JSON list of C-alpha atoms in Angstrom, two decimals:
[
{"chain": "J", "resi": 1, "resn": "UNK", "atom": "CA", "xyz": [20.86, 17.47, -6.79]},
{"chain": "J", "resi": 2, "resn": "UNK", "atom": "CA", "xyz": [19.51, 18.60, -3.63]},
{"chain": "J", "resi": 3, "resn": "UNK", "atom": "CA", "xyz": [15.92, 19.32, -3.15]},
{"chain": "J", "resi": 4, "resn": "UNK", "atom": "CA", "xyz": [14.68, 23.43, -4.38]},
{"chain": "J", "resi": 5, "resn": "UNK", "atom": "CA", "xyz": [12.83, 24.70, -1.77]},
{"chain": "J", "resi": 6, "resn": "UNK", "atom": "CA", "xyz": [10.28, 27.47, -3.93]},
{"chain": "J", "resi": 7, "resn": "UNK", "atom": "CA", "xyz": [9.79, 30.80, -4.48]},
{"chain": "J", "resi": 8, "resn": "UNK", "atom": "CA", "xyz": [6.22, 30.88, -4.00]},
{"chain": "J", "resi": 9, "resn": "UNK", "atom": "CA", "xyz": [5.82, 30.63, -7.71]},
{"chain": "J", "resi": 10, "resn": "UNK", "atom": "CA", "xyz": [5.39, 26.92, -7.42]},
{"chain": "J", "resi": 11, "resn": "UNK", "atom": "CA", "xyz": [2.34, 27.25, -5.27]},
{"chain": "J", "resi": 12, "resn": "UNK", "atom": "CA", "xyz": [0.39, 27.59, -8.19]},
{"chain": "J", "resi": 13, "resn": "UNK", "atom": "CA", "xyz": [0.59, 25.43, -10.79]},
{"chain": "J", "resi": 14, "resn": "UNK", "atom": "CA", "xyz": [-1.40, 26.45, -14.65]},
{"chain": "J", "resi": 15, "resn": "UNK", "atom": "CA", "xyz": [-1.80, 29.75, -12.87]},
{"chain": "J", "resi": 16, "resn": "UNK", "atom": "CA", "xyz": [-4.14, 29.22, -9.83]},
{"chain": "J", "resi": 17, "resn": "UNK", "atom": "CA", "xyz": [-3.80, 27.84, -6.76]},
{"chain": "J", "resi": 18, "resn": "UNK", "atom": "CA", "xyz": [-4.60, 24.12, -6.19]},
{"chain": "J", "resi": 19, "resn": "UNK", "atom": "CA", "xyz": [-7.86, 23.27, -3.53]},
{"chain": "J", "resi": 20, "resn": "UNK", "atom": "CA", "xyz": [-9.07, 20.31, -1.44]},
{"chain": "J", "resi": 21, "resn": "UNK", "atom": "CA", "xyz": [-12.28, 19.60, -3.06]},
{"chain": "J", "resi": 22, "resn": "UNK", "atom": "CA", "xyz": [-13.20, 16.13, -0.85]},
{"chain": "J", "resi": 23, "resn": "UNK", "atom": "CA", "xyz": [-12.33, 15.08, 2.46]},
{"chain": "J", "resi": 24, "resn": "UNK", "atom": "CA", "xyz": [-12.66, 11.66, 2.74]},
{"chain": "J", "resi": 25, "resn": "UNK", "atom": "CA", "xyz": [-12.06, 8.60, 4.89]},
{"chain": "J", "resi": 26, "resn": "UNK", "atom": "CA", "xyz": [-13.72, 5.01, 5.57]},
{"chain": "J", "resi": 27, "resn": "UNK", "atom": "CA", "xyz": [-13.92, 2.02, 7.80]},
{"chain": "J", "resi": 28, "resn": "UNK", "atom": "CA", "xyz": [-13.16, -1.36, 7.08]},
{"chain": "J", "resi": 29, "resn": "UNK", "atom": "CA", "xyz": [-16.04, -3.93, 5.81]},
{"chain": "J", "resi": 30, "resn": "UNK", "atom": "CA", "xyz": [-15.97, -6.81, 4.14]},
{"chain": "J", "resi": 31, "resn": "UNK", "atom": "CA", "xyz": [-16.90, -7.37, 0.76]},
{"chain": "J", "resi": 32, "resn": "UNK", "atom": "CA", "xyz": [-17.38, -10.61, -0.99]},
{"chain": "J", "resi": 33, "resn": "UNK", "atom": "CA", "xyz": [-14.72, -11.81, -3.36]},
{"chain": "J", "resi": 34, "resn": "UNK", "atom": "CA", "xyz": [-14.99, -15.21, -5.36]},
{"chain": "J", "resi": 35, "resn": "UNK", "atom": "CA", "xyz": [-17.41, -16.23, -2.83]},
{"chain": "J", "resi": 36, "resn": "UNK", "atom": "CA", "xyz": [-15.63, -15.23, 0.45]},
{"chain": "J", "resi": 37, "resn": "UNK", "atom": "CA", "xyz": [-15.90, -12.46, 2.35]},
{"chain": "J", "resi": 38, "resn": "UNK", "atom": "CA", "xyz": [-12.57, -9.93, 2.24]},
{"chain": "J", "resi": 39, "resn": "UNK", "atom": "CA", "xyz": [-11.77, -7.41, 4.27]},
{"chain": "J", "resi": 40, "resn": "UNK", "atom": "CA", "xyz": [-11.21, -3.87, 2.62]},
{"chain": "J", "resi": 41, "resn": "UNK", "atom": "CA", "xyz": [-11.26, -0.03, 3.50]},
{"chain": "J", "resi": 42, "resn": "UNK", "atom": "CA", "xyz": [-11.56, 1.13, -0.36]},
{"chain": "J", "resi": 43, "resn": "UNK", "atom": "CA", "xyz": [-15.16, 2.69, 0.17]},
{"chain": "J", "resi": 44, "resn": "UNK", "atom": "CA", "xyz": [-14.53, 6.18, 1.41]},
{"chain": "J", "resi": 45, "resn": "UNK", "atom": "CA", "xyz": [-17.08, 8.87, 1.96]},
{"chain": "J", "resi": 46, "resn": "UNK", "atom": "CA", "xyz": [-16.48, 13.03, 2.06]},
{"chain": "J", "resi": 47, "resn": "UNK", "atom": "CA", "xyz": [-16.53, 14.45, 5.96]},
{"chain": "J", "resi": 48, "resn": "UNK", "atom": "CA", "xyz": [-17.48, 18.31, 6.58]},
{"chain": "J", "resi": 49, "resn": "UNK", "atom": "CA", "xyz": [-15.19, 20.05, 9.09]},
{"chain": "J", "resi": 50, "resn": "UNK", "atom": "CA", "xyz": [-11.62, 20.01, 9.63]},
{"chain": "J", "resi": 51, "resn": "UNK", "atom": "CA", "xyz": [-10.03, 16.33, 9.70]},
{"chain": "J", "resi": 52, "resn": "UNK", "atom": "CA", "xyz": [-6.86, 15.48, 11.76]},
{"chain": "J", "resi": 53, "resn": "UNK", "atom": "CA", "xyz": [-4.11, 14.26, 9.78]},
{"chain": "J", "resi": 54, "resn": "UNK", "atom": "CA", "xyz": [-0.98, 12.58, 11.47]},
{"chain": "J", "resi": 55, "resn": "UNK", "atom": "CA", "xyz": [1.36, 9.89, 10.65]},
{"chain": "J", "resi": 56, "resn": "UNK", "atom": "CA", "xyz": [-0.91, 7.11, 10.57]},
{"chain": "J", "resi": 57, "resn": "UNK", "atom": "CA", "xyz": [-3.89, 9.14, 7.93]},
{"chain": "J", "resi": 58, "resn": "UNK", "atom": "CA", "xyz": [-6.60, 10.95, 8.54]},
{"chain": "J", "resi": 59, "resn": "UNK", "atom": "CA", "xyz": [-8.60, 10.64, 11.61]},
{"chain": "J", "resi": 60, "resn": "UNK", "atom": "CA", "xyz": [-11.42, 8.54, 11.29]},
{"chain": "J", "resi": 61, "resn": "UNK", "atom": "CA", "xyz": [-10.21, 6.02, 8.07]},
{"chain": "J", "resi": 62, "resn": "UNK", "atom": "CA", "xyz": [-9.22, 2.88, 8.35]},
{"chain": "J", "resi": 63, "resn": "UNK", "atom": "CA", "xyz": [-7.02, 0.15, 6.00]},
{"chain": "J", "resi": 64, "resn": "UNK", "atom": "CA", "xyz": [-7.70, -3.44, 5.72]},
{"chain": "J", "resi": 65, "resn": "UNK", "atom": "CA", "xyz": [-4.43, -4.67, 4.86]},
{"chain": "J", "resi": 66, "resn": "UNK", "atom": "CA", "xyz": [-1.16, -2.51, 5.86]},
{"chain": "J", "resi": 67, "resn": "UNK", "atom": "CA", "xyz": [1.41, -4.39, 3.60]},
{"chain": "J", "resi": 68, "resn": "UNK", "atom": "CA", "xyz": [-0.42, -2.80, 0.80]},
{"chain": "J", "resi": 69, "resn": "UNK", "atom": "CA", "xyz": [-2.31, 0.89, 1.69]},
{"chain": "J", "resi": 70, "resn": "UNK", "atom": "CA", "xyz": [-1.23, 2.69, 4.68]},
{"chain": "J", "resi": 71, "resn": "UNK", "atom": "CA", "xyz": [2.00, 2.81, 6.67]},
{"chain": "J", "resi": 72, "resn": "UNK", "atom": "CA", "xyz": [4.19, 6.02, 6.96]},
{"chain": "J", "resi": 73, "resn": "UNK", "atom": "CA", "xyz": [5.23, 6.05, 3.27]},
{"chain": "J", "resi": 74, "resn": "UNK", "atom": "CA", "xyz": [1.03, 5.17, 2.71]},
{"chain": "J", "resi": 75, "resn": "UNK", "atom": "CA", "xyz": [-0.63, 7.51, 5.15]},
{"chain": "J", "resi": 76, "resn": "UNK", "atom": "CA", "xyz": [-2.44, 10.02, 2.81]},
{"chain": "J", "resi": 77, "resn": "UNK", "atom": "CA", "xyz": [-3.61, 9.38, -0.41]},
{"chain": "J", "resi": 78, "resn": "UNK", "atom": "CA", "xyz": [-4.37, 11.87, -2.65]},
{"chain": "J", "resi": 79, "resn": "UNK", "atom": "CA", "xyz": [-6.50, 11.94, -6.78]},
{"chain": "J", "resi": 80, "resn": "UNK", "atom": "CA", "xyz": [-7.05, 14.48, -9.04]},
{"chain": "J", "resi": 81, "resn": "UNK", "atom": "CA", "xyz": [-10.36, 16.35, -9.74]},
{"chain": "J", "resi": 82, "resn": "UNK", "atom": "CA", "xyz": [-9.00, 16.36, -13.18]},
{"chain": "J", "resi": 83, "resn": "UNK", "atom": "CA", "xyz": [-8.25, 12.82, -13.71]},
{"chain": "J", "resi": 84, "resn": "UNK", "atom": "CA", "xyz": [-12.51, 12.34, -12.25]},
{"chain": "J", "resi": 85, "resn": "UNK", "atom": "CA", "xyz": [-13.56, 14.02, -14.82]},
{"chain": "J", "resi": 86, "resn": "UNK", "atom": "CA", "xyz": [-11.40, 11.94, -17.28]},
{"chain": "J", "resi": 87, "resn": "UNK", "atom": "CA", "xyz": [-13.02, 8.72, -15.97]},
{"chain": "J", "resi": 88, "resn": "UNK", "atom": "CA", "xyz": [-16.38, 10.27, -15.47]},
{"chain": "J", "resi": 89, "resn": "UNK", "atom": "CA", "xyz": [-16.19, 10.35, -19.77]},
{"chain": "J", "resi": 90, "resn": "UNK", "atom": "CA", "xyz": [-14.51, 6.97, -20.02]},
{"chain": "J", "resi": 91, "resn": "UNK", "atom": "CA", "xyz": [-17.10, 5.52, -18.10]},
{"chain": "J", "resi": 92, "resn": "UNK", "atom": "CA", "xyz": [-20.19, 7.84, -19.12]},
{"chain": "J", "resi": 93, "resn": "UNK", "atom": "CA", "xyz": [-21.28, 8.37, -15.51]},
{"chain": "J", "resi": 94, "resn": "UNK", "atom": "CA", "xyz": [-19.98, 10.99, -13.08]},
{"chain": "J", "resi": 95, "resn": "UNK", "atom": "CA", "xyz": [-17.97, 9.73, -10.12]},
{"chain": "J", "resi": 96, "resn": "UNK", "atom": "CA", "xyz": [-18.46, 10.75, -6.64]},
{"chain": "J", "resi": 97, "resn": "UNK", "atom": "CA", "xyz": [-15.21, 12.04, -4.50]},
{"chain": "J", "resi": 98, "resn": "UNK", "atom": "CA", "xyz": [-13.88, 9.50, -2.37]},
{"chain": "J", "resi": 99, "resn": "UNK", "atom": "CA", "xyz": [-15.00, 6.30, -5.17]},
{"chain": "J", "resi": 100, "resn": "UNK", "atom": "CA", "xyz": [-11.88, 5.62, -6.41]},
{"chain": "J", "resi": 101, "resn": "UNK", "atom": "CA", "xyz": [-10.64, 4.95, -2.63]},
{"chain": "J", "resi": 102, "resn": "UNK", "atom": "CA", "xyz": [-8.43, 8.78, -2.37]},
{"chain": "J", "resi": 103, "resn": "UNK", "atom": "CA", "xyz": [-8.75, 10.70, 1.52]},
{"chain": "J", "resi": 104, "resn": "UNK", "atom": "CA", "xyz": [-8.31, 13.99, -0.52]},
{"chain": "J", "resi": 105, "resn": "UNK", "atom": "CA", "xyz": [-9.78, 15.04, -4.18]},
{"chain": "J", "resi": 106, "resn": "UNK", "atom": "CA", "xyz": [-7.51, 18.05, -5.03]},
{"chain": "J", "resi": 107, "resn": "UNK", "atom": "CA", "xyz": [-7.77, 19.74, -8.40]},
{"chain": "J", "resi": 108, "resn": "UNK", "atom": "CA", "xyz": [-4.84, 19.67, -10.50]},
{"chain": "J", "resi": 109, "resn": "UNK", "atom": "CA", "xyz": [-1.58, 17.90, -8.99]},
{"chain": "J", "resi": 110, "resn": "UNK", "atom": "CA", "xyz": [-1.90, 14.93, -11.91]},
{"chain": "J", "resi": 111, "resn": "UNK", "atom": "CA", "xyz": [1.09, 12.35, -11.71]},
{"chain": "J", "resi": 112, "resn": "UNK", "atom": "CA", "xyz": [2.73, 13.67, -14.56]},
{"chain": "J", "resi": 113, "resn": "UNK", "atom": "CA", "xyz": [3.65, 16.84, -12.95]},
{"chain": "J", "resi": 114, "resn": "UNK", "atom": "CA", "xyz": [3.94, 15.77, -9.38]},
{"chain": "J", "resi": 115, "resn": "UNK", "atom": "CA", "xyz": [7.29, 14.47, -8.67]},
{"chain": "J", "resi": 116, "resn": "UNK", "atom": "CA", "xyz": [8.81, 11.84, -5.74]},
{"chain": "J", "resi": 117, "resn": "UNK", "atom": "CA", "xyz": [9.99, 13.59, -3.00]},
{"chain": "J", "resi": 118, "resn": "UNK", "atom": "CA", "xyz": [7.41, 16.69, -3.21]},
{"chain": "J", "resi": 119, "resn": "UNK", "atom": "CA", "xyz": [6.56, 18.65, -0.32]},
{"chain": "J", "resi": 120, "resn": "UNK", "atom": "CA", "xyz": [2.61, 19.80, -0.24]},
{"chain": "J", "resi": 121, "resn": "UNK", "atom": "CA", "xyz": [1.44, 21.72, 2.23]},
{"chain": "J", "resi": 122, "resn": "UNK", "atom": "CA", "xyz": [-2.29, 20.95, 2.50]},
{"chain": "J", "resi": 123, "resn": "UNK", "atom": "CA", "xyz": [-4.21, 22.96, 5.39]},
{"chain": "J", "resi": 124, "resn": "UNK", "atom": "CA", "xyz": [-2.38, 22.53, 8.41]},
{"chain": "J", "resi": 125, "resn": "UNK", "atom": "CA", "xyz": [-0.88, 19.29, 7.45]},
{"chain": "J", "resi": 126, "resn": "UNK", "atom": "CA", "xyz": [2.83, 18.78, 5.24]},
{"chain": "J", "resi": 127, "resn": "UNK", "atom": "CA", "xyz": [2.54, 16.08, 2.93]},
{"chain": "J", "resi": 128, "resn": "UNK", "atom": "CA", "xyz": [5.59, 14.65, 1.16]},
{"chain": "J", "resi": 129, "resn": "UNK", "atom": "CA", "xyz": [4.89, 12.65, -2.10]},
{"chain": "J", "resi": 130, "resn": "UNK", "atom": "CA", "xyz": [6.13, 8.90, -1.65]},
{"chain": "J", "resi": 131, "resn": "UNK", "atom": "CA", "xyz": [4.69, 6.49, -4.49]},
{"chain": "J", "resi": 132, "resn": "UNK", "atom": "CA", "xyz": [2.13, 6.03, -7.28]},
{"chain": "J", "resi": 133, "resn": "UNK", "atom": "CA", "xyz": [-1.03, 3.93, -5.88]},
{"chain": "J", "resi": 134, "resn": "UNK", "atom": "CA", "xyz": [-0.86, 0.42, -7.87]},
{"chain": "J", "resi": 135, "resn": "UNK", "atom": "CA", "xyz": [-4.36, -0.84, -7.54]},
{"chain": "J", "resi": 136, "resn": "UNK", "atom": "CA", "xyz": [-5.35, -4.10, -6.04]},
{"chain": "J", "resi": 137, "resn": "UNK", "atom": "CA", "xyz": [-8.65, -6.31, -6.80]},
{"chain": "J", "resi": 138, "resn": "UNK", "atom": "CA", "xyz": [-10.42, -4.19, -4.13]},
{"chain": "J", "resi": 139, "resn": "UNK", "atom": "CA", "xyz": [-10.86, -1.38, -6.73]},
{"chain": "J", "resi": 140, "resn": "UNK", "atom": "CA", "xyz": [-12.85, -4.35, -8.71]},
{"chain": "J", "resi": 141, "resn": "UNK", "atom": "CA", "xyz": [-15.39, -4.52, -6.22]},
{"chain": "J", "resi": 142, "resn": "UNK", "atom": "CA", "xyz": [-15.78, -1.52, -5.29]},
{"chain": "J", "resi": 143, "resn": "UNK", "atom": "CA", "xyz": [-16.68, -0.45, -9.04]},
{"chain": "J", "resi": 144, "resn": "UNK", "atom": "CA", "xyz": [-18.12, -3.34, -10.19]},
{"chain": "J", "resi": 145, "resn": "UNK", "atom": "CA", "xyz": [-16.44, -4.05, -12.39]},
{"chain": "J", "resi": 146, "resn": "UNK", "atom": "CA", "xyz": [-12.85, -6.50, -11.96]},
{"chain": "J", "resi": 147, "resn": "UNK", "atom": "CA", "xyz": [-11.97, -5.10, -15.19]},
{"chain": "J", "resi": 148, "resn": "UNK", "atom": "CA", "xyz": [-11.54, -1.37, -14.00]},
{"chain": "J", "resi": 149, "resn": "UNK", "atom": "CA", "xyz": [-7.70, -2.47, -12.20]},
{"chain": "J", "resi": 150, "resn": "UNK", "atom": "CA", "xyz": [-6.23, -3.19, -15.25]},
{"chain": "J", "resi": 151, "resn": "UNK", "atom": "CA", "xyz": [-7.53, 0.02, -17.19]},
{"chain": "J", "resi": 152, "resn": "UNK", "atom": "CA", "xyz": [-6.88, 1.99, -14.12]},
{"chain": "J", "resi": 153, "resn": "UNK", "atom": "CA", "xyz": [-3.63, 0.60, -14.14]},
{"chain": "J", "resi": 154, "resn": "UNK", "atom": "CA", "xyz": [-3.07, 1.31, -17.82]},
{"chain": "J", "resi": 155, "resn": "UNK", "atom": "CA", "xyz": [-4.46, 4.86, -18.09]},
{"chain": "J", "resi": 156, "resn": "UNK", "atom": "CA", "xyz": [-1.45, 6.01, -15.43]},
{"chain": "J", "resi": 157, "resn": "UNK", "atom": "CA", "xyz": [-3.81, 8.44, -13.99]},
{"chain": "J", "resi": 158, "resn": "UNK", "atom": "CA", "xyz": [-3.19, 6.68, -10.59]},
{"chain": "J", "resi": 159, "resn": "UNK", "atom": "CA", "xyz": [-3.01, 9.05, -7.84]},
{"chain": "J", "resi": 160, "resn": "UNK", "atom": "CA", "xyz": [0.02, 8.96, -5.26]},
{"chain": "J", "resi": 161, "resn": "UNK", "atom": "CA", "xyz": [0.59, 8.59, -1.24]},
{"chain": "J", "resi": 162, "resn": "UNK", "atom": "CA", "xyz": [2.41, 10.89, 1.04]},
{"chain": "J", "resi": 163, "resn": "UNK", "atom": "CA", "xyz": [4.05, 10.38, 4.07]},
{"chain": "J", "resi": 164, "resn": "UNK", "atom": "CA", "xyz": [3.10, 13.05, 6.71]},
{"chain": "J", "resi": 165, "resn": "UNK", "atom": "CA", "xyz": [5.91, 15.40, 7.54]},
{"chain": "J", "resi": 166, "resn": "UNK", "atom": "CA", "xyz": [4.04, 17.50, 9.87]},
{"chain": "J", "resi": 167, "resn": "UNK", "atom": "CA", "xyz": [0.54, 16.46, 10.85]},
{"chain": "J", "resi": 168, "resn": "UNK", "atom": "CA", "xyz": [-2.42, 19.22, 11.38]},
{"chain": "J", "resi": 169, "resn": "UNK", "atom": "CA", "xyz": [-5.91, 19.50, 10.12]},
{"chain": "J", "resi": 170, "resn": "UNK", "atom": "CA", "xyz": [-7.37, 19.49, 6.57]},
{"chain": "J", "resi": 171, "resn": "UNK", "atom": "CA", "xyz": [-10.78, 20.64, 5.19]},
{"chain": "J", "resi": 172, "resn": "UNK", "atom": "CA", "xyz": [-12.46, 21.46, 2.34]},
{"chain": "J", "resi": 173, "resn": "UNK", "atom": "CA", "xyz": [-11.02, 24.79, 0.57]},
{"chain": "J", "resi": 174, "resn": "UNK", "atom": "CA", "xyz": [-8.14, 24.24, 1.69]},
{"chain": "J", "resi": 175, "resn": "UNK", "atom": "CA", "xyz": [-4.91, 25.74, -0.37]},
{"chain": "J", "resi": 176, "resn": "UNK", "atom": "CA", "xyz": [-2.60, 22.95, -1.54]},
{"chain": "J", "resi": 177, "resn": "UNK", "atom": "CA", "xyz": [1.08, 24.44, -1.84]},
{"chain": "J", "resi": 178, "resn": "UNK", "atom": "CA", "xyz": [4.02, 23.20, -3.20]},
{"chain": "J", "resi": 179, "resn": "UNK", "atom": "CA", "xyz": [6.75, 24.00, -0.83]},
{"chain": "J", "resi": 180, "resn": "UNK", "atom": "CA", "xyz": [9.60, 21.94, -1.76]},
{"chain": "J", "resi": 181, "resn": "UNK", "atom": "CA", "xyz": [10.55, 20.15, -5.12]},
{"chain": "J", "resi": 182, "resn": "UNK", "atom": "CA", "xyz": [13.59, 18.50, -6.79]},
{"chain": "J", "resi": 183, "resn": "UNK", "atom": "CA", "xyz": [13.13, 19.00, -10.63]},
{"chain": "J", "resi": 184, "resn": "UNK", "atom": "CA", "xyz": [15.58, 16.22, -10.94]},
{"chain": "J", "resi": 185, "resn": "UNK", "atom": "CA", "xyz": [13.40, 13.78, -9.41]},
{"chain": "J", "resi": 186, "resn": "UNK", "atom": "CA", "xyz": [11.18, 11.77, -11.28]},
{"chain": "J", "resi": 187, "resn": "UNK", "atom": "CA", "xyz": [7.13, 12.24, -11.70]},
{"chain": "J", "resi": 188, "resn": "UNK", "atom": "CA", "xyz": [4.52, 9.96, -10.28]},
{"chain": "J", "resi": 189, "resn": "UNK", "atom": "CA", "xyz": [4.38, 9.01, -13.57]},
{"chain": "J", "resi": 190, "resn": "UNK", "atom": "CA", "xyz": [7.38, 7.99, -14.56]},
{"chain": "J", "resi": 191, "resn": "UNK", "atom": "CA", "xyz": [7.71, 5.46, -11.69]},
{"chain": "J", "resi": 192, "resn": "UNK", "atom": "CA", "xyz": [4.35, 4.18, -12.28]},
{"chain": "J", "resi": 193, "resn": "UNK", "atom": "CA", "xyz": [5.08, 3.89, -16.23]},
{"chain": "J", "resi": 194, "resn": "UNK", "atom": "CA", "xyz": [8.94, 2.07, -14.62]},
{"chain": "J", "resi": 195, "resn": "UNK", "atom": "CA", "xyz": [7.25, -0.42, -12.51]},
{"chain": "J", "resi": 196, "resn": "UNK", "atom": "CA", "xyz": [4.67, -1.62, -14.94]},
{"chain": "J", "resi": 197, "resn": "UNK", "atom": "CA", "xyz": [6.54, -1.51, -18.52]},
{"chain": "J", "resi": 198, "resn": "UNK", "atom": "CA", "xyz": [10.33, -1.21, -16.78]},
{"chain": "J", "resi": 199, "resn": "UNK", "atom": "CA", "xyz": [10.68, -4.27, -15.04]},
{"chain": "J", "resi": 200, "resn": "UNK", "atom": "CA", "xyz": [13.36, -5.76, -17.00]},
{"chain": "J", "resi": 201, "resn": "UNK", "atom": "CA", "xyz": [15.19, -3.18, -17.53]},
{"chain": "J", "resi": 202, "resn": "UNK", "atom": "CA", "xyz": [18.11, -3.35, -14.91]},
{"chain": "J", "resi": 203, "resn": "UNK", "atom": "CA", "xyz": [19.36, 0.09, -15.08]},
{"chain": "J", "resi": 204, "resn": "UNK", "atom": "CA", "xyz": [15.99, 1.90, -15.50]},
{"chain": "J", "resi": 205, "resn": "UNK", "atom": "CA", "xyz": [15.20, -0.49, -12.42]},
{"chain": "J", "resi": 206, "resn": "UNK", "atom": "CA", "xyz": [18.37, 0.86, -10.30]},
{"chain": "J", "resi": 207, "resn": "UNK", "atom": "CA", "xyz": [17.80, 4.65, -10.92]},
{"chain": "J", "resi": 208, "resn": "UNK", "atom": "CA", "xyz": [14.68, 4.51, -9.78]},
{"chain": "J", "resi": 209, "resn": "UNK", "atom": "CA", "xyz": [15.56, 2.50, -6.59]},
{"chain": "J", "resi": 210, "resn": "UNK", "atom": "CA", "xyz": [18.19, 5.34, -5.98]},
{"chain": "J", "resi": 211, "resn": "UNK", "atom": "CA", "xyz": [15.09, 8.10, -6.23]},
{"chain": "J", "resi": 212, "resn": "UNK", "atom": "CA", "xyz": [15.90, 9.45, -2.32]},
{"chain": "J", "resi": 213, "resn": "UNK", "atom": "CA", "xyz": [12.12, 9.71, -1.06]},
{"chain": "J", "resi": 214, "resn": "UNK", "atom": "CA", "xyz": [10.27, 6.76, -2.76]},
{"chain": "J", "resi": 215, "resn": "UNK", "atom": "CA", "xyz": [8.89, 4.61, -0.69]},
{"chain": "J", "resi": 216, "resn": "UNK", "atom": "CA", "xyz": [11.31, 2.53, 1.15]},
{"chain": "J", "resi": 217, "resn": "UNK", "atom": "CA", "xyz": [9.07, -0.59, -0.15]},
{"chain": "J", "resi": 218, "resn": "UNK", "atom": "CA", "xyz": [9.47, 0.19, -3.90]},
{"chain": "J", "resi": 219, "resn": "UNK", "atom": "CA", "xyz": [12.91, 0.90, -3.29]},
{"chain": "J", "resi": 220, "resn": "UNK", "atom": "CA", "xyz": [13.92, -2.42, -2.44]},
{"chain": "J", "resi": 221, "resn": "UNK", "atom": "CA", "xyz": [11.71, -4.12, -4.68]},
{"chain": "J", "resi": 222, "resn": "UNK", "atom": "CA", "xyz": [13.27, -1.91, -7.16]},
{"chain": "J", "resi": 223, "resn": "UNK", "atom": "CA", "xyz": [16.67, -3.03, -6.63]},
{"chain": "J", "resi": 224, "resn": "UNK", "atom": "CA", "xyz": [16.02, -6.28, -6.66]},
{"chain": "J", "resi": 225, "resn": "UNK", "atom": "CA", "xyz": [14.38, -6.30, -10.17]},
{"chain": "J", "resi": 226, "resn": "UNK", "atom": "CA", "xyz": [17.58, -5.17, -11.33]},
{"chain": "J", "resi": 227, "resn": "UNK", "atom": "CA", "xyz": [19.17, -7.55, -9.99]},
{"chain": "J", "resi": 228, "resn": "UNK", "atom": "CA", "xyz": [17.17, -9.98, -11.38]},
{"chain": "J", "resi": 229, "resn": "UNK", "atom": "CA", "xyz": [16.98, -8.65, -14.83]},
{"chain": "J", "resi": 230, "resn": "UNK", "atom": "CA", "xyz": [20.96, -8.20, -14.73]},
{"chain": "J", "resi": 231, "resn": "UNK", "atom": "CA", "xyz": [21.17, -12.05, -13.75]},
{"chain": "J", "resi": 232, "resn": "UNK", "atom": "CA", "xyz": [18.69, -12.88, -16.57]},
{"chain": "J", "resi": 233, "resn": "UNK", "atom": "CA", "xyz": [21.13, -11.08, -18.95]}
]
């Protein structure tokens, strides 16, 4: 099924229109990690004033290591106001935007209604949704705690990339739109939920490699766990 472009209804999703609350972007320091010193970009602050966004990010941020954040299909990623406040009770201390590593905190927009292949427009800038973020140890650090990955992981409330379809500016206040959306295509969620319990599941494995706008990374990697899995029988 083709993508829908909407009617304008689909600008607003539980009946108001979806904000930037954080603008945020970071350079690259190093941290230390089992005794040496890593590189990373996780730590993120919020910037007043409009931001330029084009195929590379946000003006201004930085990644340590492009084979895992960053990239076309990794240029902008965005987290949920909503899913702060869930970890701001999990953890029993509020969360300041930018902590979890995101370049824009946007109320609503949760993974389990976004879906691959989403057009946003945010400010001047049109984002298209790409791939869940699967954390790395970095996230450890940067909370202090190496435990946090794996319940980050687990909760599914992981955020998502975008590739930049047209770059521009974002601020603060900004409307966030839904322009374009396949209801066919699956949510944030469901690939997440696919790559960490789906794995050996061959055919679960090749529809999602066949989902048009997901990353071109997870795509392959996709198809090759069913392959695998199909070999293993």
């Amino acid at each position: 099924m083709p993508p829908m472009t909407s009617d304008g209804a689909a600008t607003r999703r539980n009946g108001h229109e979806e904000r930037v609350l954080s603008v945020n972007v970071g350079g690259i320091r190093e941290v230390s990690h089992n005794g040496s010193p890593v590189p990373t970009g996780i730590y993120k602050h919020p910037v007043d004033g409009p931001v330029a966004v084009d195929a590379t990010g946000l003006a201004g941020d930085e990644q340590a290591d492009l084979s895992v954040h960053g990239g076309a299909d990794k240029a902008v990623y965005l987290y949920s106001h909503e899913d702060y406040l869930y970890w701001a009770q999990e953890l029993g201390r509020a969360l300041a935007p930018g902590e979890l590593g995101e370049n824009l905190t946007v109320t609503g927009l949760t993974c389990d209604v976004v879906r691959i292949g989403d057009r946003l427009r945010v400010g001047g800038a049109l984002l298209e949704v790409s791939v869940p973020r699967e954390p790395c140890f970095k996230l450890g650090i940067r909370m202090g705690d190496k435990r946090f990955v794996a319940r980050f992981r687990e909760s599914g409330r992981t955020g998502f990339y975008t590739r930049v379809v047209e770059p521009g500016a974002v601020q603060v206040g900004d409307a966030v739109s839904l322009v374009e959306t396949d209801p066919a295509s699956p949510t944030v969620r469901d690939v997440h939920d696919a790559y960490v319990g789906g794995r050996d599941d061959a055919a679960l494995m090749l529809r999602m490699a066949a989902v048009p706008r997901l990353a071109t990374g997870w795509q392959e990697w996709m198809a090759r766990r069913a392959e695998e899995a199909a070999q293993a029988g």
